[in-house]
Coordinates of C-alpha atoms in Angstrom, one line a residue:
Chain D
M1247 CA 22.0 -15.3 -74.6
I1248 CA 18.8 -13.2 -75.4
S1249 CA 20.0 -10.4 -72.9
R1250 CA 23.0 -9.6 -74.9
V1251 CA 21.0 -9.5 -77.9
H1252 CA 18.9 -7.0 -76.3
Q1253 CA 21.8 -5.1 -75.2
L1254 CA 23.4 -4.3 -78.2
K1255 CA 19.8 -4.0 -79.7
K1256 CA 19.8 -0.7 -77.1
I1257 CA 23.5 0.3 -77.9
L1258 CA 22.7 0.3 -81.3
N1259 CA 19.4 2.7 -80.7
N1260 CA 21.6 4.9 -78.9
V1261 CA 24.0 5.4 -81.1
E1262 CA 21.4 6.3 -84.0
K1263 CA 19.8 8.9 -81.6
N1264 CA 22.8 10.3 -81.1
V1265 CA 23.9 11.2 -84.3
L1266 CA 20.4 12.0 -85.1
Q1267 CA 20.9 14.7 -82.6
I1268 CA 24.0 15.6 -84.3
F1269 CA 22.1 16.6 -87.5
G1270 CA 19.2 18.4 -85.5
F1271 CA 16.7 15.8 -85.7
P1272 CA 13.9 16.1 -84.0
P1273 CA 14.0 19.9 -84.2
R1274 CA 15.2 22.0 -81.6
E1275 CA 12.2 24.4 -81.5
L1276 CA 9.7 21.2 -80.6
A1277 CA 12.0 20.5 -77.6
M1278 CA 10.3 21.0 -73.6
A1279 CA 11.4 24.1 -71.9
Y1280 CA 12.4 23.2 -68.4
T1281 CA 13.8 24.7 -65.1
L1282 CA 16.5 23.1 -63.4
E1283 CA 16.1 23.4 -59.7
K1284 CA 18.6 22.8 -57.6
R1285 CA 17.1 20.5 -54.6
L1286 CA 18.2 21.6 -51.0
P1287 CA 19.3 19.0 -48.4
Q1288 CA 15.4 18.2 -46.6
P1289 CA 16.2 17.1 -42.6
K1290 CA 16.1 13.7 -42.5
K1291 CA 12.8 12.9 -40.7
F1292 CA 12.7 10.8 -37.5
T1293 CA 10.5 7.9 -37.7
I1294 CA 10.1 5.1 -35.7
K1295 CA 11.9 2.9 -38.0
D1296 CA 14.8 4.3 -37.6
I1297 CA 14.8 2.8 -34.5
V1298 CA 12.6 -0.5 -34.6
G1299 CA 14.5 -1.6 -38.4
D1300 CA 12.1 -2.5 -40.9
G1301 CA 10.6 -5.0 -39.4
I1302 CA 8.4 -3.8 -36.0
L1303 CA 9.3 -5.8 -33.1
L1304 CA 7.1 -5.6 -30.1
A1305 CA 7.4 -8.1 -26.8
V1306 CA 4.6 -10.8 -26.6
P1307 CA 5.1 -14.0 -24.6
K1308 CA 6.4 -17.1 -26.0
F1309 CA 4.9 -19.9 -23.9
R1310 CA 2.1 -20.0 -21.4
R1311 CA 3.2 -19.4 -17.8
T1312 CA 2.9 -22.7 -15.8
V1313 CA 0.9 -22.7 -12.3
E1314 CA 4.5 -23.1 -10.7
K1315 CA 5.4 -20.6 -12.1
R1316 CA 2.5 -18.1 -11.2
L1317 CA 2.3 -19.5 -7.3
K1318 CA 6.1 -18.7 -7.1
R1319 CA 5.4 -15.2 -8.2
K1320 CA 2.6 -14.8 -5.7
F1321 CA 3.9 -16.7 -3.1
G1322 CA 7.1 -16.5 -3.1
S1323 CA 9.0 -19.5 -1.8
P1324 CA 9.4 -20.4 2.3
D1325 CA 13.0 -21.1 2.0
Y1326 CA 14.0 -18.0 0.3
V1327 CA 11.9 -15.3 0.4
W1328 CA 8.0 -15.8 1.6
K1329 CA 6.0 -12.9 0.1
M1330 CA 2.4 -13.8 2.2
L1331 CA 2.8 -11.7 5.7
I1332 CA 3.3 -13.6 8.9
P1333 CA 1.5 -12.3 12.3
K1334 CA 4.4 -11.0 14.5
T1335 CA 4.9 -12.9 17.9
N1336 CA 7.3 -10.3 19.4
I1337 CA 4.1 -7.6 20.3
I1338 CA 4.0 -7.4 24.4
V1339 CA 2.2 -4.6 26.1
C1340 CA 3.8 -1.8 27.4
N1341 CA 3.9 -1.3 31.4
S1342 CA 3.3 2.2 31.9
C1343 CA 0.8 3.3 29.1
G1344 CA -0.5 -0.1 27.7
H1345 CA -0.1 0.2 24.3
Y1346 CA 1.4 -2.0 22.4
H1347 CA 5.0 -2.3 21.0
E1348 CA 7.9 -5.1 19.8
R1349 CA 10.0 -6.5 22.5
G1350 CA 13.6 -4.6 22.2
Y1351 CA 11.7 -1.4 20.8
I1352 CA 10.4 1.9 22.7
C1353 CA 7.2 1.8 22.9
G1354 CA 5.7 4.2 20.9
H1355 CA 3.2 6.1 22.5
C1356 CA 5.8 6.6 25.9
Y1357 CA 8.2 8.1 23.6
K1358 CA 5.6 10.4 22.2
K1359 CA 5.8 12.0 25.4
V1360 CA 9.5 12.1 25.6
E1361 CA 9.6 13.9 22.2
A1362 CA 7.3 16.6 23.2
E1363 CA 9.5 17.2 26.5
T1364 CA 12.4 17.5 24.9
K1365 CA 11.4 19.8 21.7
E1366 CA 10.2 22.2 25.2
I1367 CA 13.9 22.1 26.4
Q1368 CA 15.4 22.4 23.0
D1369 CA 12.7 25.6 22.1
K1370 CA 14.2 26.6 25.6
I1371 CA 17.7 26.5 24.6
Q1372 CA 17.2 28.1 21.6
E1373 CA 15.6 30.9 23.1
K1374 CA 17.6 31.9 26.0
L1375 CA 21.1 30.7 24.6
G1376 CA 20.5 31.8 20.7
N1377 CA 21.6 28.2 19.4
L1378 CA 21.2 24.6 19.9
K1379 CA 24.8 23.6 19.3
P1380 CA 26.7 21.4 21.4
I1381 CA 29.6 24.4 21.7
E1382 CA 31.9 22.5 24.6
N1383 CA 29.5 22.1 27.5
D1384 CA 26.5 20.3 27.8
V1385 CA 23.0 22.4 29.2
I1386 CA 22.0 21.5 32.2
V1387 CA 18.5 21.4 32.6
L1388 CA 16.4 22.7 36.0
Y1389 CA 12.9 22.2 37.0
N1390 CA 10.8 24.0 39.1
G1391 CA 12.3 23.3 43.0
E1392 CA 15.6 22.2 41.6
N1393 CA 18.7 23.5 42.2
L1394 CA 22.2 22.9 41.5
P1395 CA 24.3 20.4 43.0
E1396 CA 26.9 21.8 45.6
Q1397 CA 30.2 22.5 43.7
P1398 CA 32.2 25.5 43.6
K1399 CA 31.7 28.7 41.8
E1400 CA 34.1 27.3 39.2
F1401 CA 32.6 24.7 38.3
W1402 CA 29.8 26.5 36.9
Q1403 CA 31.9 29.1 34.5
G1404 CA 30.6 28.6 31.6
K1405 CA 28.4 25.7 32.0
R1406 CA 24.9 26.5 30.5
I1407 CA 22.1 26.6 32.9
I1408 CA 18.2 26.2 31.5
E1409 CA 15.2 26.6 34.0
M1410 CA 11.9 24.9 32.9
K1411 CA 9.3 26.6 34.3
K1412 CA 7.5 23.7 35.2
D1413 CA 7.3 20.4 37.1
R1414 CA 9.6 17.4 36.6
P1415 CA 8.0 14.8 34.4
Q1416 CA 7.7 11.3 36.9
W1417 CA 9.3 9.5 34.0
F1418 CA 12.7 12.6 34.1
S1419 CA 14.5 10.6 36.4
K1420 CA 18.3 12.7 36.9
N1421 CA 20.1 9.3 36.0
L1422 CA 18.7 9.5 32.5
L1423 CA 21.4 12.0 31.7
Q1424 CA 24.3 10.2 33.3
K1425 CA 27.7 10.0 31.2
S1426 CA 29.0 7.1 30.3
T1427 CA 32.3 8.7 29.3
Q1428 CA 32.5 9.8 33.3
Q1429 CA 34.5 7.8 35.9
P1430 CA 32.0 7.2 38.8
S1431 CA 33.4 8.9 41.7
E1432 CA 34.9 7.7 44.7
S1433 CA 32.8 10.2 47.0
K1434 CA 31.0 8.7 49.8
D1435 CA 29.3 12.3 50.9
V1436 CA 26.9 12.9 47.9
K1437 CA 23.0 13.6 48.9
P1438 CA 20.7 11.1 47.4
T1439 CA 18.7 13.5 45.5
D1440 CA 21.7 14.4 43.3
L1441 CA 23.1 10.7 42.6
A1442 CA 23.9 10.2 39.4
Chain U
M717 CA -60.3 31.0 1.7
N718 CA -56.8 32.3 1.9
R719 CA -55.9 28.9 4.5
L720 CA -57.4 26.6 1.4
M721 CA -55.5 28.3 -1.2
G722 CA -52.6 28.5 0.8
R723 CA -53.0 24.3 1.5
L724 CA -52.9 24.0 -2.0
F725 CA -50.2 25.3 -3.4
A726 CA -48.2 24.2 -0.4
T727 CA -45.2 22.6 -1.3
R728 CA -43.6 19.8 1.1
Y729 CA -40.5 18.1 0.2
Q730 CA -39.2 15.1 1.5
C731 CA -36.4 13.7 0.8
N732 CA -35.3 10.2 1.3
V733 CA -31.9 9.7 -0.1
Q734 CA -30.8 6.4 0.2
N735 CA -28.8 6.0 -2.5
N736 CA -26.3 8.6 -2.8
L737 CA -25.8 8.8 -6.3
H738 CA -25.5 13.2 -6.3
T739 CA -23.5 13.1 -3.3
S740 CA -20.5 13.6 -5.9
G741 CA -21.0 16.7 -7.5
K742 CA -19.2 16.3 -10.4
D743 CA -21.0 13.7 -12.1
F744 CA -23.9 14.1 -14.2
A745 CA -27.2 13.2 -12.8
W746 CA -27.7 10.6 -15.2
T747 CA -24.3 8.7 -14.9
K748 CA -24.1 5.0 -13.0
N749 CA -22.9 4.9 -9.9
T750 CA -19.3 2.8 -10.3
L751 CA -18.8 2.1 -6.9
P752 CA -19.3 -1.3 -5.5
Q753 CA -22.4 -1.7 -4.2
S754 CA -23.6 -5.4 -3.9
F755 CA -21.4 -6.2 -1.2
L756 CA -23.3 -3.5 1.2
H757 CA -26.5 -5.1 0.3
C758 CA -25.9 -8.1 2.5
N759 CA -26.3 -5.9 5.6
K760 CA -29.9 -5.4 4.5
K761 CA -30.9 -8.6 4.0
I762 CA -33.4 -9.7 6.7
Y763 CA -33.3 -13.4 7.7
P764 CA -37.1 -15.5 8.9
P765 CA -37.0 -15.9 12.4
Q766 CA -35.1 -19.1 13.0
E767 CA -36.5 -22.3 14.5
I768 CA -36.4 -23.5 18.1
G769 CA -34.1 -26.5 17.5
E770 CA -31.7 -24.4 15.3
E771 CA -28.2 -22.5 16.0
P772 CA -28.5 -19.1 16.4
R773 CA -27.1 -17.2 13.4
P774 CA -24.2 -15.1 14.4
A775 CA -24.3 -11.4 13.6
F776 CA -22.6 -9.9 10.9
V777 CA -21.2 -6.7 9.3
C778 CA -20.4 -5.7 5.5
H779 CA -18.3 -2.7 5.0
Q780 CA -15.9 -1.2 2.9
K781 CA -13.7 1.5 2.2
T782 CA -13.6 2.1 -1.8
N783 CA -11.1 4.3 -4.2
I784 CA -8.0 3.5 -2.0
K785 CA -4.8 4.6 -3.7
Y786 CA -2.9 1.6 -3.9
S787 CA -2.3 -1.5 -5.9
H788 CA -5.2 -4.2 -5.4
E789 CA -2.8 -6.8 -5.7
K790 CA -0.4 -5.2 -2.8
L791 CA -3.3 -5.1 -0.9
W792 CA -4.5 -8.8 -1.4
Y793 CA -1.4 -9.5 0.8
I794 CA -2.7 -7.7 3.4
A795 CA -6.4 -8.6 3.3
C796 CA -5.2 -12.7 3.1
F797 CA -3.3 -11.8 6.5
V798 CA -6.1 -10.6 8.6
R799 CA -8.4 -13.1 7.7
G800 CA -9.4 -15.9 10.5
L801 CA -8.4 -13.3 13.4
T802 CA -10.6 -11.6 15.9
V803 CA -10.7 -8.4 15.7
D804 CA -8.5 -6.8 18.3
E805 CA -5.4 -9.1 17.5
A806 CA -5.9 -8.1 13.7
I807 CA -5.8 -4.5 14.9
K808 CA -3.0 -5.5 17.0
Q809 CA -0.9 -6.7 14.3
L810 CA -1.4 -4.4 11.5
S811 CA 0.0 -1.4 13.5
F812 CA 3.2 -3.4 13.0
V813 CA 2.8 -4.3 9.1
N814 CA 5.4 -1.9 7.3
K815 CA 2.9 -1.5 4.0
K816 CA 0.6 1.1 3.0
G817 CA -2.1 -0.3 3.0
A818 CA -2.0 -1.6 6.0
S819 CA -3.7 1.5 7.6
F820 CA -6.4 1.5 5.1
V821 CA -7.1 -2.0 6.3
K822 CA -7.2 -0.5 10.2
E823 CA -9.3 1.7 9.7
T824 CA -12.0 -0.1 7.9
I825 CA -12.3 -2.7 10.4
L826 CA -12.3 0.1 12.8
E827 CA -15.2 1.4 11.4
A828 CA -16.6 -1.8 10.7
Q829 CA -16.2 -3.0 14.6
D830 CA -18.1 0.9 15.3
L831 CA -21.0 -0.2 13.0
A832 CA -21.5 -3.5 14.3
V833 CA -22.2 -2.5 17.6
K834 CA -24.3 0.8 16.7
E835 CA -26.4 -0.6 13.6
H836 CA -25.9 -4.2 13.8
N837 CA -26.6 -5.3 17.5
V838 CA -23.4 -6.6 18.4
E839 CA -22.9 -6.9 22.1
F840 CA -19.4 -6.5 22.4
K841 CA -17.0 -4.7 20.3
S842 CA -14.0 -7.4 21.3
N843 CA -16.4 -10.4 20.1
L844 CA -15.8 -10.2 16.4
W845 CA -13.9 -11.5 13.8
I846 CA -12.9 -11.3 10.4
A847 CA -14.5 -13.9 8.5
E848 CA -14.4 -12.5 5.1
S849 CA -11.7 -10.1 4.1
F850 CA -10.7 -9.3 0.3
S851 CA -9.3 -6.7 -1.9
G852 CA -10.9 -5.3 -5.5
K853 CA -9.4 -3.1 -8.1
G854 CA -10.4 0.1 -8.2
M855 CA -10.4 2.9 -11.1
H856 CA -7.0 3.1 -13.2
I857 CA -6.1 6.3 -14.3
K858 CA -3.3 5.9 -17.4
G859 CA -0.2 8.1 -17.9
I860 CA 2.8 8.3 -19.8
R861 CA 6.3 7.8 -19.5
R862 CA 9.5 8.5 -21.5
H863 CA 12.0 5.8 -22.0
A864 CA 15.1 6.0 -24.1
R865 CA 14.8 6.1 -27.8
G866 CA 12.0 7.9 -28.0
R867 CA 9.9 5.3 -26.7
L868 CA 7.0 5.8 -24.9
G869 CA 5.4 3.6 -21.4
E870 CA 2.3 3.7 -19.7
V871 CA 2.1 4.6 -16.1
R872 CA -0.9 3.1 -14.1
Y873 CA -2.0 5.1 -11.0
Q874 CA -4.5 2.2 -9.6
Y875 CA -7.1 2.5 -7.2
S876 CA -8.4 -0.2 -4.9
H877 CA -11.3 -1.3 -2.9
Y878 CA -10.9 -2.9 0.3
F879 CA -14.1 -5.4 1.7
V880 CA -14.7 -6.5 4.9
R881 CA -17.0 -8.6 7.0
L882 CA -17.0 -9.3 10.8
E883 CA -19.0 -11.6 12.5
E884 CA -19.9 -12.1 16.0
G885 CA -18.5 -15.0 18.3
K886 CA -14.9 -16.4 18.3
P887 CA -12.9 -17.3 14.9
P888 CA -12.7 -20.9 13.9
E889 CA -9.4 -22.8 15.3
D890 CA -8.3 -23.2 11.6
Y891 CA -9.6 -20.5 9.5
F892 CA -7.5 -21.6 6.4
K893 CA -8.2 -25.6 7.0
R894 CA -4.3 -26.4 7.2
N895 CA -5.4 -29.4 9.3
P896 CA -2.4 -30.5 11.1
L897 CA -2.7 -34.2 12.2
N898 CA -1.8 -34.6 16.0
A899 CA 0.8 -37.3 17.0
Q900 CA -1.9 -40.1 17.7
Q901 CA -4.0 -39.0 14.6
Q902 CA -0.8 -39.3 12.4
L903 CA 0.0 -43.1 13.9
D904 CA -3.3 -44.0 13.1
K905 CA -3.7 -43.1 9.6
W906 CA -0.2 -44.7 8.9
L907 CA -1.2 -48.1 10.3
D908 CA -4.7 -47.8 8.3
Q909 CA -2.5 -47.2 5.6
M910 CA -0.2 -50.2 6.1
R911 CA -4.0 -52.7 6.6
K912 CA -5.5 -51.7 3.5
R913 CA -2.5 -53.0 1.5
K914 CA -2.8 -56.5 -0.5
I915 CA -0.9 -58.7 -1.9
I916 CA -2.0 -59.2 -5.4
N917 CA -3.0 -62.8 -6.3
S918 CA -3.0 -64.1 -3.2
F919 CA -5.8 -65.7 -1.5

């Protein structure tokens, strides 16, 4: 009720002010001069508040981690994933070099020898034939003192032969390069050294 | 006279470098060495001579590897793995552990074995077992990474230390004291429990 009275009072004041303005009171000479500046639209500043909103929410733990949860995180579970490392029981000694390797896997030390030899052969192929890609025929590698197996000359047409200037390594037997897709031969006149 | 003056003004330096404080050139001379040192002091301890009836104290060697670029929590798993094993077994098993920390631990154990034979009067290098093995936190260098929506995250480049103590002799049968009871022991235990029972309010 009182607010209505104040509203009415305001209205009357405004009316009085406007009427007096029409009749030139207060005089125009006493008016304050100012320039109307046109405000350019400012680029809206990017603050953290735009993302977060008015209240800053930071993640905080709500409850203390129980010892069971801590242990589960640290050790895992024997039923699912056990996080602790278990000694392996499938490690055996390589018969040829004496180093350790897992059962069912190649001995790493022995394989390094194979790798080195392969690299040498590949370098030789690259040097002699220009490229390493298997085109259509595979490469026949011969070591010191080895001869091609007896075959008619047409057999060797197109086949690529590499001669390594060294002795055959002990572990590199001929039947390592035996083809699994080739049918076993029926002939009985094969020299023992040329088997496979 | 000349010789006397020469002797007076001669300078003879004796360099006893025990604490290698100044080996890392970048630090100032007055900064403290932040690397862990108290573990290695155990090596220098001199024990009094033992009595006649006393059991011979086994030889041991403490060794550490500091500032390994690896997390110390992850290194803890490997340190736990190696505890209580003989040195040979530990090295063999570590060669097949598929973790970065395994190579550091293996190097440390090999170095410690070497030291034991050379400096700590151990006769056979295979007659050692791992008595203590644990990891410690090294310095963590902080870096920043960005997330979505203008948020920043912290990246920790973690370093850790690894400590190992090798002792001479055979390792104990049950280092972790799991104490599994055999059949007879289990039966005896059960019988004891049964006999201890009391019927209340009886004679």
